[in-house]
Amino acid sequence: MLRKKRRSPADKGDSVTPPLDTATKAKKKRSSSRQPKETFPEETNESVFGVFLREAGVILRQGGTSNEIAVDQAVFQKRIQQKLQKSPRYPGIVQEFITGLESHIEDPERFRSCLLPCVPQLSDGESSSASSFQESLLRMLLGMEMLQTLVINTLFEKLPEFMFNSAGDGGLNIPRVIINQLKWLDRVKDSKELATKLMQLVSVAPVEVQRDIITSLPEILEDSQHNDIARELNSLLQENTQLTVPILDALSSLNLSSSLLAEVRGAVMTTLAAVQLEDLPVVVKFILHSISTSDAFEVVCSLRKKLELELCVLPPVLQASQSRMRSRVAAESSVTPGAGSSQNSVALVLDGIKSAVRFQKTISEAWIKAIENVDEAEDHKVIDLLVLFILHSTNANNSRRGAERVLKLKVRTGQIQEALLQKTFRDYAQVMRVYFPSILALAQSLLRSPDSCVVPFGGHMYRHSFIAFDSYCRQEVVGSLVTHVCSGVGGEVDVALELLCGLVTDNPLEMALYAVFVKGILDYMDNLTPQQIRRLFHLLSGLAFGQQQQGTHIQDDMHIVIRKQLSSMVPKYKRIGIIGAVMMVGSMGARRPKVEDSQGGTLPQETHRQVTALLELMRSCSETSPEAAALYYDELANLILNSTLDPLVQEWIGKSVLDDFQDDFVVDLGPDIKGSFTLPACVLYNLDEEESQGGIAINLLPVLAEDVQHKGELRSQTEKTNKNKRVSPLWLAPFFRLLRLCQEKQNQGDLEEIDALLGCPVILTDMDVVEKIESLSKVEREFLCTLLFHTINWFREVINAFCRQKETEMKLKVMTRLQNITYLQTLLERALAAMPGYVPPLANFDGESTEGVVPGAAAPLNKAKKDGTGKKRKATSKNSSGNSSVLEEGTEADETQQEQPEKEKEKEARQVVSLVAYRPFFRELDMEVLSVLQCGLLSRSLLDTELNTKVREEVLLGPAELVFLLEDMHRKLEFSLTAAPAKRVPFLLKGRTDKSVGFSHVQQMSSKDIASCCVQLLPALCSHLENCHNHFQTLLCENNGVVDGPATDIQEHQLLSSSYQLLLQVLNTTFSWFGFSQPDKRSLLKKALGVLAGRLKEGGSELSLEQLVKHSFEYLLNFRSTVPSLSTALCLCQLLFTVSERGGKSTAYREQTASLARSFLSQEWVTASGERERGNKFNEGLQTLLSIYLEHADDVLKAVEEIAGEGIPELINAAKDESAATWRTLNRQTFLVFYRVMMAELEKAVRKIPAYRNGDSTEAQSEKLLTWNLAVKNFHILVNLVKVFDNRPVLNVCLKYGRLFLESFLKLGMPLLDYSFKKHKEDVQSLLKTFQLSTRQLHHMCGHSKTRQDTSLTNHVPALKKSLEQFVYRVKAMLTLNNCQEAFWMGNLKNRDLKGAEILTQQSQGSEEEEEEERPVLPEEQSEEEAQESDSEGSKKRSREEDEDKDDDISDDSDSLF
């Protein structure tokens, strides 16, 4: 390219040069057109310069024509040099030669010719000996050392003439060509001087010439000048940012020392903020390519901190305005920069980073570490996300896994948030498009993560990718989400469906293009839950029947699928059809802007007709199945609750529902009840006594009796007699729910039209029949149980309807209905005990059918019959809950708390069945029902002698009702707020029962909404907690500090104790919600903590999070004195630990937590009946509490030593049924719990002892040795306890954790002893002797296990024996390392049992086969043989029979002494 430019003037034919000399060969005549030019002389200057050149073979031309050369340039240079050196005027002749050169190049045209390459001289039919390409004349002169300096000076003197007119005639850049003459010279005579002149020239030259000079420096200067020139360039860089790119290009090509390179890089880093955007890629590339292994992390951290990509891109508003301006001036100006110039620069920066991390492992690791070390969310920048995408896309040096790990870590800790992701997609969508495959893969990984904290972030990545990228990417996003839905993994399916629904709502037109992809999910509905099916049909209906009619092409498919499912006789598919049809009604019948032909509604007439026809189709298809009809009512109720339907559609549904409900279930109350039933009918639970005549009632028993009768008839008879519609009792609760919600929608929440249903009675049977249920037939028992279930479900739905009413009368009725439920549940427990194998009627119809599945009944509990049962109890249950329901089993209260005093045990006992297994057969309570908790607590202290409240106008909550509501609340929170990464169901291993049954309403709420409800209820929960605290505090004062005083009401004590525990569990579940760890939920967390802190100190809203945690911790700590049971104490400890973690400094509360746990462990726990707590649940709670104490203790080893050295000796010396004096929870029944926890925590503690390092100081070695001494001492105490407590569970624990302790000692302890032996010989010897006693006891336990032939014990023996053998060789190696092997000897260790008696059955073989167990090794001739034996034992997996056959092979161990 350069050659073409140089030859361009010659093509113009500016001059013709005839032959210069007669000695040269004749030239061919030029064309006639150039003859007039021959008047110019050839070369009239006969200076030394001209003569020498001519004689050397170069012919000078004029008129801008290239000079000609007749010989090779090396020959030319040699001739010139010889002529100058042989001249008698040498060295003066050199200056004359240069003077001639200067005079020759004064003419710009001749100067230009000297800069251009010479052309070979050719004659007719001959070829010159010169090569095809020759250097310029000046270049050849520069190649001669004697002329080089003078020629360089001449060029530098000539250069300023062309500095400001660089583009001369023909486009030749003279300054650049002059600089090019200096490049790649074979030798530079005075490189230092040349560098000085070049830098002086840079200081005065214009920018373009400066750039040419700087970029040419590496090609001009020798390596010896690189460091000096780099320093000058570094200084220049800080002065002039316009030269950033050429300077960095030059520096990249210079051979610099590492120290100078670091200095230069530091200077470049300081100018990073002032660099032009278009120069930024070069700067970043230089910084990254100048990194060494040692400083990679430091440089990358600095680069990441200074690289502000946020400033490189304009906000979207300015981008839009600029694009409009560019479009206006596009026709007027051609210089307008591209719209994406800033994006292109950012893309080049990222390409530089990408190339660096791809080819240099240290840089990729440094980026990962730099991002990982950012601690605050505010410090994370866009570059962090972009680099993670780069690392994932390149996968150089396995960086993909590292990028994924760091992203998950940052998202989990809340340091990378959705706002940063949104900003990145908004401003850098064009740049990120290249990394879309990595973005998609990361989103998939996050969405599939078992960690629920990172799953939402994966959803955000999907959503922003769909919005920001092109149609191909959108298709990939939709396809990936559909794959998630079809995976069948619960959490993954939920999030993917939620994302698809959000995309349909926010981007309906774009999503309509991919409706066919989403429709494919219909083929995988078998794996979806009812809630997921709702979401699927919601989004498909939104696509197909949305207001913009964007997805009309799938409407026919939707209708076909729905009709097919509705007409199916398989219950599962009919359920899917009903759910899908209701969702279609919600989309088709949604309220819209009013249209012309809507006739009073907002829908077109044809659409209204289709909606009503679909509703009629659902009703007709569901009439054949009571379960399907009930599901239809439930789904329609959910639709009305969560959607806004067209007024005409809403009116049509409400009118038909009200008429049908009155016809089916409401009857006028008369003096007699007509009909004959399985059990005698009577009217019960009337709260409107004054309207007992002429009122209404729910005819539950007649409907149930008719339903039972129809089930017993043959189908043909049923068809003949069933002229009227059959009514199923299953419809009662769902039908009423639909009616209630219709009334709320139509009347803006007013239920006045149906409020009579709250207090109206129910036609049931006399509940005294429960007392004589044993005398009833099986049919009558089943009828009674079914009647009780329907009654309880009716009352539960009534409470759902009226719980939010504000009138006092309505609140009192709601409270009474709660009392009715708790009382009926006690009756149901007794009835179920007499009816084993009974299957209750369904109450939740959207799950898998449970028909034929017998609930797993727990072991019957013996509960005494109180005096207030029967008629008297039934009467009082309407006003007071003092004698109402007893606990369900789920409160985790120990069974022993429910034991009655001796006088109560003498009364007739009734067997009852826990209702825990029957919960799926009860109607779900709404979250709004929990607002009843805001009522005060009614306890017996507020009652007078006639069991009437002193202030009847105040609505109070009884203890039984409080337990009932708290149990329901706790179950809801456990289901919705507990992190559910482990809820994955293995493929083809579905559980028999669906755990989500009974939580349909909760599933339709987000976890944040549920947490907000809990926070609103916190003041009420705290009030109940304080009431329970005050009750037990008063009880302790009245009974002189004991809970089992004569004035203690056992049943009330049980209920309030359960309430106490449930309140703490509810608080713990609330504060354990994983959402509180997310930054956007921080305000809700502060509000929740503010409620607790506000109970102790006013002004909680102004406190910081740490202060709120501190005051909340102090508030909860006040309840420690009145906890009535160990399980409640455990809940308090767990709650305190959870609250302390929310402040981020849980270590500050370790001491208080440990002190509290110790006080509980030192307390004797008794029930209200005066008996000591015991049982499996008590032991489980004790184990957890002891673990909390040891984990939070300052020194675990000292804590274990205290218990093992003080508490256990007290227990050994105490009477049989007594406890240890210091640790009151330690007795012979709980010894195993203490022993297991101490062994486990001791083994865990030694694993945390730091391993020995070569750089450890003497003090550090001594400290570690002291720690191991204490650990070995504790281990010795615990191992020796098996001599006293020698039952199998204790031996099992000792063998298991003994091996683990021994392995930790070999791995961590022995290296320390290797290097501590010489300095601390006595300490090491003492430690090993103590440990030897322990290992000997372990050996005896192995022998004992073999003689007993107990497989649970012998399973531990091979691995333990292997570790014991390794210990022997390891001790010998330590002594050999310290040149003390002569101190090591051994004898034969006989097999003994736990008491020390010799095992005679193996005595005969003791002298033949020995096996090492402790430090010893046999004499040299036998040690190798035994080593082989132990290796073979350790490497082979023996079966039980092999162990028994080779019992003698592992029987004898050798003993050693120092």
Short mmCIF file of C-alpha atoms in Angstrom, two decimals, residues 276-282 284 307 309 312-313 340-352 428 430-431:
data_model
loop_
_atom_site.label_atom_id
_atom_site.label_comp_id
_atom_site.label_asym_id
_atom_site.label_seq_id
_atom_site.Cartn_x
_atom_site.Cartn_y
_atom_site.Cartn_z
CA GLN A 276 -11.51 8.72 26.32
CA LEU A 277 -14.16 6.07 25.80
CA GLU A 278 -12.76 4.99 22.46
CA ASP A 279 -9.31 4.56 24.05
CA LEU A 280 -10.58 2.50 26.97
CA PRO A 281 -10.30 -0.94 25.28
CA VAL A 282 -6.60 -0.35 24.59
CA VAL A 284 -7.74 -2.28 29.64
CA LEU A 307 -13.47 0.70 35.55
CA LEU A 309 -18.75 1.19 32.75
CA CYS A 312 -19.72 4.89 29.44
CA VAL A 313 -23.38 4.50 28.47
CA GLY A 340 -23.98 2.26 19.23
CA SER A 341 -20.50 3.80 19.46
CA SER A 342 -20.47 3.62 23.26
CA GLN A 343 -21.82 0.08 23.17
CA ASN A 344 -19.09 -0.83 20.69
CA SER A 345 -16.41 0.55 22.99
CA VAL A 346 -17.81 -1.43 25.92
CA ALA A 347 -17.91 -4.52 23.72
CA LEU A 348 -14.23 -4.01 22.86
CA VAL A 349 -13.38 -3.64 26.54
CA LEU A 350 -15.14 -6.92 27.27
CA ASP A 351 -13.38 -8.58 24.35
CA GLY A 352 -10.08 -7.51 25.89
CA TYR A 428 -25.83 -3.14 27.92
CA GLN A 430 -26.39 -5.01 22.80
CA VAL A 431 -23.15 -6.05 24.50
#
